PDB file of C-alpha atoms and ligand atoms in Angstrom:
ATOM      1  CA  UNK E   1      84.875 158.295  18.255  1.00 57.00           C
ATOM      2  CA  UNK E   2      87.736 156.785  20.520  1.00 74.00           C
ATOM      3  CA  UNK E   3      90.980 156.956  18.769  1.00 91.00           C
ATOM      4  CA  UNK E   4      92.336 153.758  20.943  1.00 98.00           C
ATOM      5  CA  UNK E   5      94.005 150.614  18.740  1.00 98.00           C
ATOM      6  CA  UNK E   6      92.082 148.250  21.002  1.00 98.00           C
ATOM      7  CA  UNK E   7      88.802 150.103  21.373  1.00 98.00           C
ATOM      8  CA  UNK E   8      88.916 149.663  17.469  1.00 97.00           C
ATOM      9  CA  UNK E   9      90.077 145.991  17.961  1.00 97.00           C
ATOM     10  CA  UNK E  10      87.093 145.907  19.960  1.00 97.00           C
ATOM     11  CA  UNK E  11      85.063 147.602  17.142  1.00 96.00           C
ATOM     12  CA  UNK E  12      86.012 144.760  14.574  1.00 95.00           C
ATOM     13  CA  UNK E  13      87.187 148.029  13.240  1.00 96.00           C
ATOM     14  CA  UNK E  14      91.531 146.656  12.942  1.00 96.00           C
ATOM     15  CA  UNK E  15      91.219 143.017  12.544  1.00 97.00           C
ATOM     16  CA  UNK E  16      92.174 140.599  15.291  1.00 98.00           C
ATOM     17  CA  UNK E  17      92.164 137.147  16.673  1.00 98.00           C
ATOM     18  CA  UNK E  18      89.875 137.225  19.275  1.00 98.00           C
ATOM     19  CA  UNK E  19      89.898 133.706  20.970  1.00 98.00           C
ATOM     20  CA  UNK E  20      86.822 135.060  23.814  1.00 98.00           C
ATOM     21  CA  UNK E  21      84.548 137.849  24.176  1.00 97.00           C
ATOM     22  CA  UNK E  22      81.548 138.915  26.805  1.00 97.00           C
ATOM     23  CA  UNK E  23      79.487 141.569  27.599  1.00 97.00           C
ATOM     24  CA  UNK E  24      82.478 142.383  29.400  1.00 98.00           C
ATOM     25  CA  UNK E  25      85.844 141.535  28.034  1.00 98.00           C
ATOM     26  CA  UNK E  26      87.549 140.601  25.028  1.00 98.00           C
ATOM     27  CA  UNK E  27      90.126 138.487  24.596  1.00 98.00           C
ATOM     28  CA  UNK E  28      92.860 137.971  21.034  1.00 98.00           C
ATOM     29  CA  UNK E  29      95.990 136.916  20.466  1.00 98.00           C
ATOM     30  CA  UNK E  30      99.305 139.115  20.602  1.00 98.00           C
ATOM     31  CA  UNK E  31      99.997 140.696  17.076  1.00 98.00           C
ATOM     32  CA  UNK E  32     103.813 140.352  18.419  1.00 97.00           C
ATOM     33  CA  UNK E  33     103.670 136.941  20.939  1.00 97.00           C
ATOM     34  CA  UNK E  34     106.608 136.068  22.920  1.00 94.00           C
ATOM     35  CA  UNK E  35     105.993 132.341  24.529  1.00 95.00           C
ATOM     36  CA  UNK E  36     103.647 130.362  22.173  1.00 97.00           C
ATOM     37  CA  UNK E  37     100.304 131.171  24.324  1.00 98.00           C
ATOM     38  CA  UNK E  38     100.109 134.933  24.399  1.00 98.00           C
ATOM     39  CA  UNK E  39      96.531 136.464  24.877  1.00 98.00           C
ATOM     40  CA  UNK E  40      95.685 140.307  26.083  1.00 98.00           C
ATOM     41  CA  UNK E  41      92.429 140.230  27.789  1.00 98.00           C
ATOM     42  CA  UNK E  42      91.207 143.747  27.668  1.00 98.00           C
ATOM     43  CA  UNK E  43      87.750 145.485  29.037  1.00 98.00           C
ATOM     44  CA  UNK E  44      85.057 146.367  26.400  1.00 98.00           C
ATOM     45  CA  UNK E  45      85.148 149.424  28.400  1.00 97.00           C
ATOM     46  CA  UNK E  46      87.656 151.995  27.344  1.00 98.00           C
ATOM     47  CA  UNK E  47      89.739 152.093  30.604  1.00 98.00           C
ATOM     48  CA  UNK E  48      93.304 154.034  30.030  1.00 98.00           C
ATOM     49  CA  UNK E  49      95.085 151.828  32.823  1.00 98.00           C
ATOM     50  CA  UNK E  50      95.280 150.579  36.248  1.00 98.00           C
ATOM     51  CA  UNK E  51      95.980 154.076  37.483  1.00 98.00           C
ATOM     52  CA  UNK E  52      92.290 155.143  35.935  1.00 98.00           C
ATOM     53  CA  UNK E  53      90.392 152.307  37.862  1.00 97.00           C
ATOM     54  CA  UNK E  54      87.326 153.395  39.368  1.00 97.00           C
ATOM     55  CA  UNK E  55      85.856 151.680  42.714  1.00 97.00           C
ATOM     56  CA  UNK E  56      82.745 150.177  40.135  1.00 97.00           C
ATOM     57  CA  UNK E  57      85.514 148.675  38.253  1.00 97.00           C
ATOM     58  CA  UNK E  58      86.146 146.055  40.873  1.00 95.00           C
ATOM     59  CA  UNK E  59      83.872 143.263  39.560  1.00 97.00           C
ATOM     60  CA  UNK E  60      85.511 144.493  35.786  1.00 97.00           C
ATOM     61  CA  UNK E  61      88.805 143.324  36.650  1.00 97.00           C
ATOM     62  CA  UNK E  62      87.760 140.302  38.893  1.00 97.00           C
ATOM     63  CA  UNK E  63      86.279 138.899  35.478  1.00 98.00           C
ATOM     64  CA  UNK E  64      89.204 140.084  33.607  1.00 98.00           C
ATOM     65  CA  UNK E  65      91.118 137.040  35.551  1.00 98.00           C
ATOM     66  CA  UNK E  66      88.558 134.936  35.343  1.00 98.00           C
ATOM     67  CA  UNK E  67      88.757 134.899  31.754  1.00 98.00           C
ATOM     68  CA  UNK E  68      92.636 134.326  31.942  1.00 98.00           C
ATOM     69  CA  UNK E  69      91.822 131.142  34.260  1.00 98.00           C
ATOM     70  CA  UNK E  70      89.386 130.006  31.224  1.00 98.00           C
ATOM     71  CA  UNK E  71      91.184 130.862  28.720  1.00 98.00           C
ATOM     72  CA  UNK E  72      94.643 129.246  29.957  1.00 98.00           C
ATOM     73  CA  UNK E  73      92.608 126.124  30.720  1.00 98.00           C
ATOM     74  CA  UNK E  74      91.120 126.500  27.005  1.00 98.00           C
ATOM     75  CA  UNK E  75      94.933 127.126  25.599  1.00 98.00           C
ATOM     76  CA  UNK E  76      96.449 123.889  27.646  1.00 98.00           C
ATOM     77  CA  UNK E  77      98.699 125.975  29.740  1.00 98.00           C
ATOM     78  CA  UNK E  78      96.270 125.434  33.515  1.00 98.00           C
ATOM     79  CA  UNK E  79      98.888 122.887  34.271  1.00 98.00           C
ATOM     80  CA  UNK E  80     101.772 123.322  32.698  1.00 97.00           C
ATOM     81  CA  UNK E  81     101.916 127.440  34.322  1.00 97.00           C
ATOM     82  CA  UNK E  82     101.780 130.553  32.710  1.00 97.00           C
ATOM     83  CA  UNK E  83     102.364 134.479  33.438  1.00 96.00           C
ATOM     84  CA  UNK E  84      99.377 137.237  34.259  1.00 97.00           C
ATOM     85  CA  UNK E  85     101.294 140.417  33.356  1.00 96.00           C
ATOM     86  CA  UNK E  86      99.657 144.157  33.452  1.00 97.00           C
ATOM     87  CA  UNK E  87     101.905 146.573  32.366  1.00 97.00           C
ATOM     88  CA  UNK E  88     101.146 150.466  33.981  1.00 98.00           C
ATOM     89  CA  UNK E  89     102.664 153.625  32.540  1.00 98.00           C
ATOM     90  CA  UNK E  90     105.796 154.346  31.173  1.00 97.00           C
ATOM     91  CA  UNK E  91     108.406 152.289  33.933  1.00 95.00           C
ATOM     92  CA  UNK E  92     105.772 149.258  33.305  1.00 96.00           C
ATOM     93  CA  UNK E  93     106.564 149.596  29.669  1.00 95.00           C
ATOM     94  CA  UNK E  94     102.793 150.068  28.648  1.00 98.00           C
ATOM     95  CA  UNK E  95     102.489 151.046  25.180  1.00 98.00           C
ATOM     96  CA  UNK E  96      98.656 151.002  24.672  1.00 98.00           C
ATOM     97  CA  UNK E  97      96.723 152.805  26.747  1.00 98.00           C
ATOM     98  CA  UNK E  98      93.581 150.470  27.517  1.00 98.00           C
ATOM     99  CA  UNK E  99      93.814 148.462  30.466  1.00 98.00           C
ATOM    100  CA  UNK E 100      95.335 144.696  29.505  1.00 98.00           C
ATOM    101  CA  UNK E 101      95.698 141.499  30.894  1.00 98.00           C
ATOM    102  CA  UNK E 102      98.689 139.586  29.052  1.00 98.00           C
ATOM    103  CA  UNK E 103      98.385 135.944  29.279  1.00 98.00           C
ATOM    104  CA  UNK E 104     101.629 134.147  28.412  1.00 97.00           C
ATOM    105  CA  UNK E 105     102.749 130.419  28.329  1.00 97.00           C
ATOM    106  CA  UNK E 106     103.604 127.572  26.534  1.00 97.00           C
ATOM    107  CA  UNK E 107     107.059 127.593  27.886  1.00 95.00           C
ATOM    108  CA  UNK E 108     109.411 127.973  31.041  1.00 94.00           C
ATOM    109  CA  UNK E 109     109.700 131.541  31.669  1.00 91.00           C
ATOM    110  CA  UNK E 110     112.980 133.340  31.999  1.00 84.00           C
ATOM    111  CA  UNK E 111     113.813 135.277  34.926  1.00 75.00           C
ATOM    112  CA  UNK E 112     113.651 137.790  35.957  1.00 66.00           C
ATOM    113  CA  UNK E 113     110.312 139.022  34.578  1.00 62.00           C
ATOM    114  CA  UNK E 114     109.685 138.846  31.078  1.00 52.00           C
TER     115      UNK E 114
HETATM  116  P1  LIG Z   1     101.889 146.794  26.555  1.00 95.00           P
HETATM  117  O1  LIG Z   1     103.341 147.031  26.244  1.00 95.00           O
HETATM  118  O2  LIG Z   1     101.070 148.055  26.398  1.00 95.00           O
HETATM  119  O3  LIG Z   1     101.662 146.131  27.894  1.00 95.00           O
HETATM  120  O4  LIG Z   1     101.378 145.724  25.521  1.00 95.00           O
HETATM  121  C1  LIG Z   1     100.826 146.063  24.285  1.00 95.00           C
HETATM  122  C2  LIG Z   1     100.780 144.788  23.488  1.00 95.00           C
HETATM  123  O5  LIG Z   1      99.918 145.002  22.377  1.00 95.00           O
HETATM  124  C3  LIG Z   1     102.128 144.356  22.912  1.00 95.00           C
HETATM  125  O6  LIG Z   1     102.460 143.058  23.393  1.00 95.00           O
HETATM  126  C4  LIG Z   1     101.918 144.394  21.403  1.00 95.00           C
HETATM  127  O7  LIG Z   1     102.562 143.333  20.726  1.00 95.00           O
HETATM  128  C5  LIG Z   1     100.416 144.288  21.281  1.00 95.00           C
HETATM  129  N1  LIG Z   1      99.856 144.947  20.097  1.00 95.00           N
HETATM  130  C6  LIG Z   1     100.181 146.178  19.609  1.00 95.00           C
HETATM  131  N2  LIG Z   1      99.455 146.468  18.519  1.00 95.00           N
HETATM  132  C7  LIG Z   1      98.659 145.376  18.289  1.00 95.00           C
HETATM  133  C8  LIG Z   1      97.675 145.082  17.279  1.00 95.00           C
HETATM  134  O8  LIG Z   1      97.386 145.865  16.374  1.00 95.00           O
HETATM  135  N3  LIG Z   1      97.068 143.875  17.365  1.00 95.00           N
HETATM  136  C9  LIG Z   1      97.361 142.961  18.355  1.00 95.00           C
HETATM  137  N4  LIG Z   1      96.704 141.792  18.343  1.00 95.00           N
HETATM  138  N5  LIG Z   1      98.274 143.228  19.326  1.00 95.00           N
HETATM  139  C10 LIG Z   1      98.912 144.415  19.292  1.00 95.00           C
HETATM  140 ZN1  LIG Z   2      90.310 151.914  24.268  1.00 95.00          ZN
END
């Protein structure tokens, strides 16, 4: 059994609002959002981080951005602009460890990052 948060997100195991899911990806809602739009996309595929990325793994995260296209289109944000944010080890501030795509808008972002 994997002992990963979003591998059990994935699992229906810890509830979640999951606004898209594939064969691929999955997609919910922040449990903690900051703008009013803020979805992880994550790989059905237990992958730790960027760092772990395999060379078959290309197409995975092509469709991971895909996704955040169709889902910020689906949200309301295409126009309006919004932020694509992967956080990678411990300087990134990643605090789950399976690969995520945050998707954030609804507002003017701050600067500098985040
Ligand atoms: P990271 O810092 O690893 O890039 O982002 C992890 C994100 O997962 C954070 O934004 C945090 O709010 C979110 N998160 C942590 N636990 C849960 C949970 O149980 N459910 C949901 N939906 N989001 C979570
Ligand atoms: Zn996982």
């Amino acid at each position: 059994m994997c002992d990963c948060l979003f591998c059990k997100i994935i699992a229906g195991e810890i509830p979640s609002e999951v606004v898209y899911e594939d064969e691929q990806v999955t997609a919910f809602r922040d449990i903690n959002p900051v703008a009013p739009t803020h979805i992880l996309i994550i790989p059905n595929k237990h992958i730790a981080s960027i760092n772990e990325l395999t060379p078959e793994d290309e197409s995975l995260v092509g469709h991971l951005f895909a996704a955040a296209k169709d889902l910020a289109k689906q949200e309301g944000i295409a126009e309006s602009g919004y932020r694509l944010i992967i956080n990678v080890g411990p300087h990134g501030g990643q605090e789950i460890y399976h690969l995520h795509l945050h998707l954030i808008g609804g507002h003017k972002m701050r600067h500098p990052m985040g």
